[in-house]
Short mmCIF file of C-alpha atoms and ligand atoms in Angstrom, two decimals:
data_model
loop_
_atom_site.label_atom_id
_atom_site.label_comp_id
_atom_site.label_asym_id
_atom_site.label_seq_id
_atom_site.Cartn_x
_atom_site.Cartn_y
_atom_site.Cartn_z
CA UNK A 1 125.09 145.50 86.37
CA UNK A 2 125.35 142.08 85.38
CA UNK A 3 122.01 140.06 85.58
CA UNK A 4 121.11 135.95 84.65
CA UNK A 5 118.71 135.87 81.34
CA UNK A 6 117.28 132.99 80.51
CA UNK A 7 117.87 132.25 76.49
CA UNK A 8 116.15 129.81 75.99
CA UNK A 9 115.83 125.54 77.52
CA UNK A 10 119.12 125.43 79.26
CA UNK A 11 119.99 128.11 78.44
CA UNK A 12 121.21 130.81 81.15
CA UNK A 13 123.60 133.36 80.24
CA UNK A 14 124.95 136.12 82.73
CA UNK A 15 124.76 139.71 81.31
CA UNK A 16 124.60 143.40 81.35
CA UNK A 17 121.77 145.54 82.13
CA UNK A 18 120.98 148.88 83.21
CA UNK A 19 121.28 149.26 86.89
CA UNK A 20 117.51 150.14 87.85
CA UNK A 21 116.96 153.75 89.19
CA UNK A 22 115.52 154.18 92.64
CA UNK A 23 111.72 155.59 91.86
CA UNK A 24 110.11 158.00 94.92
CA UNK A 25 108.23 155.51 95.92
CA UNK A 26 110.81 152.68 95.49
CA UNK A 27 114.18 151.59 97.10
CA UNK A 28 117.11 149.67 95.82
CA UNK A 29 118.40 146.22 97.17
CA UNK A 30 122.04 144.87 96.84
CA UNK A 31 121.17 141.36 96.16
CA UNK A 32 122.70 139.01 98.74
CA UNK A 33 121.54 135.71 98.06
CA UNK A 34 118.78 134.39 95.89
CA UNK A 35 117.43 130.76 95.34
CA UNK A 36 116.71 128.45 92.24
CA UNK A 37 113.09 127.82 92.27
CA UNK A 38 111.12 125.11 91.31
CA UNK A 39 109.21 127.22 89.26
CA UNK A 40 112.89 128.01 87.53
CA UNK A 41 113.30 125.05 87.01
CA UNK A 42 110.51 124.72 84.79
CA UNK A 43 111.39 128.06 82.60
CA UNK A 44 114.90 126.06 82.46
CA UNK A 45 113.62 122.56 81.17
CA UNK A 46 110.46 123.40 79.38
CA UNK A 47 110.44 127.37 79.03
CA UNK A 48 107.19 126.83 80.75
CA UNK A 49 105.87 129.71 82.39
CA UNK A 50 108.41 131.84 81.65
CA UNK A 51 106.53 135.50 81.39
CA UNK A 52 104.98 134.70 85.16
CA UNK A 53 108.26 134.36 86.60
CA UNK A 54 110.82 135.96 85.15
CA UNK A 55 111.43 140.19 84.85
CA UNK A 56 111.82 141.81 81.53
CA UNK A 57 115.29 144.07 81.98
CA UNK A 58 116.45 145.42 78.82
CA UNK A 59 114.86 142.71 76.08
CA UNK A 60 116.31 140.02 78.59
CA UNK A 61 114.18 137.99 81.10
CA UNK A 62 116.26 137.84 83.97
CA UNK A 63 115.23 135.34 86.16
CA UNK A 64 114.34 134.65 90.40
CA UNK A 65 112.58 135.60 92.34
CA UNK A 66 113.33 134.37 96.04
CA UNK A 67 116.07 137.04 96.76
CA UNK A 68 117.48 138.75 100.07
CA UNK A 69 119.71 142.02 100.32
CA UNK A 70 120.22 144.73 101.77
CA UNK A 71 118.51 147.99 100.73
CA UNK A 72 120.96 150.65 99.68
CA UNK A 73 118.52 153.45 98.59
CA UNK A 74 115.21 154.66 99.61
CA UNK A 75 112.88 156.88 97.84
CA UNK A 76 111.69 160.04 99.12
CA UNK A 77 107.87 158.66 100.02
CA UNK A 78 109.08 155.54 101.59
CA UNK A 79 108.73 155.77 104.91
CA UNK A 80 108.36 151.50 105.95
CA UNK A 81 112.34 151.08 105.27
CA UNK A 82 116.13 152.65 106.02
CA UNK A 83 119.21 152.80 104.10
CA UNK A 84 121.18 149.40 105.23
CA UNK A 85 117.86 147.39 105.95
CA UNK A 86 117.82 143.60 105.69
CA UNK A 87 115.19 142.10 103.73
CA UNK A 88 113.44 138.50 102.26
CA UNK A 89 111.53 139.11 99.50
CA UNK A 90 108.71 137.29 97.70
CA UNK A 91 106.92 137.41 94.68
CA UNK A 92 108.78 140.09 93.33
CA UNK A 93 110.67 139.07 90.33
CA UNK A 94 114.08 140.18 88.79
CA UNK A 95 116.20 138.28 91.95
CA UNK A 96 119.66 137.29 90.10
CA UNK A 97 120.92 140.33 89.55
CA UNK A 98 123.50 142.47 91.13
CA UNK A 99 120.47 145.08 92.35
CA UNK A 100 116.58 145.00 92.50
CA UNK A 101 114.26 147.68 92.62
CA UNK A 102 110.97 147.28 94.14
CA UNK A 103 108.87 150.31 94.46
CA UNK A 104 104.53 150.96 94.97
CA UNK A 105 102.69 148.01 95.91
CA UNK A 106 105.03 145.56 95.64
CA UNK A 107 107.05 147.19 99.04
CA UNK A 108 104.43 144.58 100.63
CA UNK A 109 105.95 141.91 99.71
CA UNK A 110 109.63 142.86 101.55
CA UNK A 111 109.99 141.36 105.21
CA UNK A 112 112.23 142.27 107.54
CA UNK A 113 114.86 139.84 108.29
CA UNK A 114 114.89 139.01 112.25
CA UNK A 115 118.19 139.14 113.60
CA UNK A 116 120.46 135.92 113.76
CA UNK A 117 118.96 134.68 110.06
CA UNK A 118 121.33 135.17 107.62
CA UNK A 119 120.87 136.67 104.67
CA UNK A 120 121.22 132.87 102.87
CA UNK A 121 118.93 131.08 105.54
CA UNK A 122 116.23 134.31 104.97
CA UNK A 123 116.29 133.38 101.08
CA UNK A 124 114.59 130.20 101.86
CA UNK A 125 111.29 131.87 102.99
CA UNK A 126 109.65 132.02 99.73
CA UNK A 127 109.54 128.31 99.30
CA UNK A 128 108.78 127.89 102.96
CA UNK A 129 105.49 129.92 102.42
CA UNK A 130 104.11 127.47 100.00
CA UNK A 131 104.33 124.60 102.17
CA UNK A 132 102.67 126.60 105.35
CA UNK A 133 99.77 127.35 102.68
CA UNK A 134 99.62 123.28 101.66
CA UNK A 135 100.11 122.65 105.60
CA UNK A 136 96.92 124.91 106.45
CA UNK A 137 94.83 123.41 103.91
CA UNK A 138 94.38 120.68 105.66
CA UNK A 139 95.69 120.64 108.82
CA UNK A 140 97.50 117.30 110.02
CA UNK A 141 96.08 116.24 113.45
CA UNK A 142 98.27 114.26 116.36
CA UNK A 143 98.28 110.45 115.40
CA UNK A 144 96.90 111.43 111.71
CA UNK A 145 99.48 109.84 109.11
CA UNK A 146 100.40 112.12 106.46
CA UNK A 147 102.45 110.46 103.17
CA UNK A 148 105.09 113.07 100.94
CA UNK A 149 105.72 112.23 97.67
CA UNK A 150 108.91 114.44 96.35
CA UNK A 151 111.44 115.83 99.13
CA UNK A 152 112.69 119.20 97.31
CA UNK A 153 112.08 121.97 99.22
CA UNK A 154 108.77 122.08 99.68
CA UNK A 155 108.56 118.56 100.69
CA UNK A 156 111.06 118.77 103.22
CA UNK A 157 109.76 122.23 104.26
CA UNK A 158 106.22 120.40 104.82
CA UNK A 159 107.67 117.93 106.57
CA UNK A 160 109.51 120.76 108.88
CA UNK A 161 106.07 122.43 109.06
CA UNK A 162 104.68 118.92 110.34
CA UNK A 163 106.91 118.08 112.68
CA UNK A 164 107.23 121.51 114.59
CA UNK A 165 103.46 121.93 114.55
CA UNK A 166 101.80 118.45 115.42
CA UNK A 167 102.42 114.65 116.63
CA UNK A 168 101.07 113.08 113.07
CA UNK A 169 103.52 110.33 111.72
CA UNK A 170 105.43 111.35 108.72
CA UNK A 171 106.26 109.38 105.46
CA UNK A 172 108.85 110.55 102.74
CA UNK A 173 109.56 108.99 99.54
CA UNK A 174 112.30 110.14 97.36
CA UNK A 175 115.03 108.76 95.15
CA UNK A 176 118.05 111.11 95.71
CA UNK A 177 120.15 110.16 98.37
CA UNK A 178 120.90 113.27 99.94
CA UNK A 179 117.05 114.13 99.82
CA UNK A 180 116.26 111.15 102.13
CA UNK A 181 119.01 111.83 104.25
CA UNK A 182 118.05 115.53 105.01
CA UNK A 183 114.46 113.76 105.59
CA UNK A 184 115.75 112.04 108.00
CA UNK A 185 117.80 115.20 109.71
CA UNK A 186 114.37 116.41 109.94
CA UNK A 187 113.34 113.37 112.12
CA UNK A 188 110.49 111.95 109.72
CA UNK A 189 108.95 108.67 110.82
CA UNK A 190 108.95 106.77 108.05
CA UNK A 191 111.75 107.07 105.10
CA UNK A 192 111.29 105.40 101.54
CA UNK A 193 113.75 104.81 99.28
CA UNK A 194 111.31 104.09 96.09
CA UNK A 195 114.72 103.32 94.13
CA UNK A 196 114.84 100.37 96.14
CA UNK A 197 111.35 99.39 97.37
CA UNK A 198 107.87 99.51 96.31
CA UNK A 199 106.30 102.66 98.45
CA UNK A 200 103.30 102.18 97.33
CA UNK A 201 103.26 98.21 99.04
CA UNK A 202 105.57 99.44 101.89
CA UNK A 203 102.93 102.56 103.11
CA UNK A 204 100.10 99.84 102.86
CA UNK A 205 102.38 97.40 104.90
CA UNK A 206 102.81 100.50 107.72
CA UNK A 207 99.11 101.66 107.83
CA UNK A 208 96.84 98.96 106.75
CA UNK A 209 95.61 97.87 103.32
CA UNK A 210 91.30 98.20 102.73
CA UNK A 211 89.59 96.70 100.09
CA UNK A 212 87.78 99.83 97.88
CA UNK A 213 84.39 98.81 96.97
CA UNK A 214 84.19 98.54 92.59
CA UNK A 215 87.66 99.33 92.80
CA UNK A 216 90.52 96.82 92.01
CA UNK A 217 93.47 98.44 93.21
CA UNK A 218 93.42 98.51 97.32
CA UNK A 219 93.82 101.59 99.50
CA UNK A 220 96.23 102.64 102.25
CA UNK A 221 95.47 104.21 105.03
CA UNK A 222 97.39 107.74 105.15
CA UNK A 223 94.96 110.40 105.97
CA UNK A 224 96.61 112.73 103.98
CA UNK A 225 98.99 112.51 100.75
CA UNK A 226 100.99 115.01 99.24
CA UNK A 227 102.40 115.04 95.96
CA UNK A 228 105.30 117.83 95.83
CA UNK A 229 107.39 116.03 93.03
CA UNK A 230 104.79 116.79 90.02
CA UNK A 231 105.02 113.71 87.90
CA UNK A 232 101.98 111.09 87.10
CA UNK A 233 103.53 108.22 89.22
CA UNK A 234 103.43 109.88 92.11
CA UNK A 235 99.93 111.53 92.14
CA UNK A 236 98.45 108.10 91.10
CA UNK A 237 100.66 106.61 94.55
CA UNK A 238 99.01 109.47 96.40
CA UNK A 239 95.47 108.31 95.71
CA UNK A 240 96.09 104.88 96.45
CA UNK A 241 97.81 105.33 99.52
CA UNK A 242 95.15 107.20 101.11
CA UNK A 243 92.90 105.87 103.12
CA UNK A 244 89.57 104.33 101.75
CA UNK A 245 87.19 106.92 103.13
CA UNK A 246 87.31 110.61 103.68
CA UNK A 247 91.01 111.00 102.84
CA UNK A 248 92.87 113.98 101.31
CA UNK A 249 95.22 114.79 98.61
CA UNK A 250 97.29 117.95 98.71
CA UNK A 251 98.67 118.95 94.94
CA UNK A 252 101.46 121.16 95.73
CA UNK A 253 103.53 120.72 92.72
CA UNK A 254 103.41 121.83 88.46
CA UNK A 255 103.11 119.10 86.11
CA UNK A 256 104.90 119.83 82.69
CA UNK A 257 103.07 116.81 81.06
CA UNK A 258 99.13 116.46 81.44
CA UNK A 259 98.04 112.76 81.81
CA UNK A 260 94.65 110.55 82.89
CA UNK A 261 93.32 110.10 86.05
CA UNK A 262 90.75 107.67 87.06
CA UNK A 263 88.25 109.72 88.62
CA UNK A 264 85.94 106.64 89.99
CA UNK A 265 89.11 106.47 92.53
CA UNK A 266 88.56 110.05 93.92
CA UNK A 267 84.71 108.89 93.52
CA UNK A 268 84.72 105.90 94.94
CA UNK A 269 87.40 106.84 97.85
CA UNK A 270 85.19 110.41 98.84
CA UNK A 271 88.34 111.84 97.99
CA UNK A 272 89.19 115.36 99.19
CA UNK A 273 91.88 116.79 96.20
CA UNK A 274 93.61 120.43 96.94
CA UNK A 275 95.25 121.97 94.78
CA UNK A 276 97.72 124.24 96.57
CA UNK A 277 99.63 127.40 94.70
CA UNK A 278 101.06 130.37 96.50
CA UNK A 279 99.85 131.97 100.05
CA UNK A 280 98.81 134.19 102.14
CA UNK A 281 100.86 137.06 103.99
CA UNK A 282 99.89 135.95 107.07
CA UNK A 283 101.30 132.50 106.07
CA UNK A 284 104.63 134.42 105.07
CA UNK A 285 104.88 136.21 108.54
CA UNK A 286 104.29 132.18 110.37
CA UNK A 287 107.23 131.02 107.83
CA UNK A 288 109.43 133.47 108.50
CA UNK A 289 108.35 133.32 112.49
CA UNK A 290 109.16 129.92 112.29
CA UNK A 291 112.61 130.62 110.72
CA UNK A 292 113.27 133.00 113.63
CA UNK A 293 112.04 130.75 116.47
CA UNK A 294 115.24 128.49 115.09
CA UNK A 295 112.84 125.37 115.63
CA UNK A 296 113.53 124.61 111.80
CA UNK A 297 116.73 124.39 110.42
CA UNK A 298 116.60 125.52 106.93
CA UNK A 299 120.25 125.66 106.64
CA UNK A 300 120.52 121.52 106.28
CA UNK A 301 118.25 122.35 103.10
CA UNK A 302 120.94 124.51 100.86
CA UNK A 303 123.53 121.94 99.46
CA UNK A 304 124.89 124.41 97.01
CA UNK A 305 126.35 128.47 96.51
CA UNK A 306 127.57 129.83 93.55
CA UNK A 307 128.70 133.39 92.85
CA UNK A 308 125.92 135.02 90.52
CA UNK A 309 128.50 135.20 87.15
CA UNK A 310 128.63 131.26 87.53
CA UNK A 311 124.62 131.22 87.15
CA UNK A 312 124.70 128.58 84.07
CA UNK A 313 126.10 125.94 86.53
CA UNK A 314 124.40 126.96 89.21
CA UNK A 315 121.59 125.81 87.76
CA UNK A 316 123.12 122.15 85.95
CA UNK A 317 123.42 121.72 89.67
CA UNK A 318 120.05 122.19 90.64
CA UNK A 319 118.90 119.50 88.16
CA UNK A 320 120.71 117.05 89.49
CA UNK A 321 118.38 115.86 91.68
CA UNK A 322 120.31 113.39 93.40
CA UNK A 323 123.24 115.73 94.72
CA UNK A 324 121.29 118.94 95.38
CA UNK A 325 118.11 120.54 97.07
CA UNK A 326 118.25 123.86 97.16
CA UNK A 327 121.16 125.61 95.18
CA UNK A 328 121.66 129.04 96.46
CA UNK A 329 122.64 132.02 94.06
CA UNK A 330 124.74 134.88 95.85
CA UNK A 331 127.01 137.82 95.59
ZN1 LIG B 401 109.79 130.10 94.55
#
């Protein structure tokens, strides 16, 4: 069956491997549709944690992991799903290929997919869990103002978490144009363009600038920040936009490059800082809920499909930040 391997930085090459046999306590899954992850992404640019998220096949490491299909075998002690069942997985690895096997523990991590999601709209619950995670972390109330920094997927999923779950004013900054635009699909408050203006001197126009006692650099006043685009510039704009007391910063991106912080600012500020990484299932079974209730669309987020044998492009679209969000992999 063919399969994408990752070679090496930029380097993704579509090829054969054994077709995986169904184990007793496994089942098979035609692959439908399966997305390009951030985490990809940084196997792609930086081979950077490649062995966490990719699936040795055959001395290849084939590569995704936020797959649907539909299950076309089912072992003999699995008695949770049927022959033609439609599911979302996460954290199961191995996603562009033609077929996945999941068998044992990992059946756990298969969900249903309600009926009226598609197969492509389902393959957008993996990166919709990570969001709900950074959402419950800390929990934006009515009339709080909450600041995103980075409007890829799990910015803009954030934001749809936000909006469908409280009355707190939203702020996105992003450079890519159709980034900002979906932003504003999703009805955010406040949309920056940090291309073309400051953000950091905008937000502090919009919420109020404080003086920060032993501190040169002023504060905001967002109550929350989140960084989701995993560069320096934009963590250090997500302390200073926050307000001066009590604020808090949500981390919900990977850095390839480690850097300095001024600490006296988290000090100084009584700075809350969360690092946020994966979730829970029942944060899974509210994403995909949320999917189902139809009061996201997570359609407007896929701005690209290619057939699984163009893989290598698939990808050279998905780092071009400015024309794509999420680029969808499928049959
Ligand atoms: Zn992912």
């Amino acid at each position: 069956m063919k399969a994408a391997a990752f070679f090496g930085v930029k380097d993704i090459r579509v090829v054969d491997v054994k077709k995986p046999e169904v184990e007793d306590d496994g089942v098979l899954i035609k692959m439908k549709a399966c997305g390009i992850c951030g985490s990809d992404m940084h196997v792609y640019n930086s081979d950077l944690l490649t062995k966490d998220s990719t699936k040795e096949m055959d001395g290849y490491r084939i590569i995704g992991h936020e797959f649907t299909g539909e299950i076309i075998k089912v072992g003999k002690k699995v008695k949770d799903f049927k022959t033609g069942g439609r599911v979302a997985s996460v954290h199961n690895k191995g996603g562009m290929a033609e077929y996945i096997e999941v068998h044992g523990d990992r059946l756990k991590n298969l969900f249903n997919i309600p009926e009226g999601i598609s197969f492509e709209t389902a393959a957008t619950l993996e990166p919709f869990c990570n969001p709900m995670h950074s959402f419950h972390l800390r929990e934006p109330k009515d009339g709080e103002t909450v600041a995103v920094f980075g409007l890829g997927i799990i910015g803009l999923g954030y934001l749809q978490i936000v909006k469908a779950n409280t009355n707190a004013k939203t702020i996105a900054v992003d450079i890519s144009e159709i980034r900002l635009k979906t932003a504003e699909k999703i009805g955010v408050d406040v949309i920056i363009n940090a291309r073309e203006e400051d953000a950091v001197k905008k937000i502090k126009g919009l919420t109020g600038e404080h003086y920060v006692r032993y501190q040169e650099k002023t504060a905001g006043g967002c109550d929350i920040s989140i960084d989701c685009a995993g560069i320096p510039l934009t963590l250090g704009q997500c302390f200073e936009v926050l307000k001066p007391e009590n604020g808090t910063v949500v981390i919900s991106s990977i850095f390839e490059d480690t850097f300095t912080v001024d600490p006296n600012m988290i000090v100084l500020k009584y700075m809350q800082v969360l690092g946020s990484m994966g979730y829970y299932e029942s944060e899974t079974r509210e994403a995909l809920d949320l999917i189902a209730s139809k009061k996201v669309d997570r359609d407007i987020l896929i701005s690209h499909r290619f057939p699984l044998e163009q893989a290598a492009e698939a990808f050279q679209a998905q780092s071009n930040a400015n024309e794509s969000i999420k680029v969808m992999i499928t049959d």
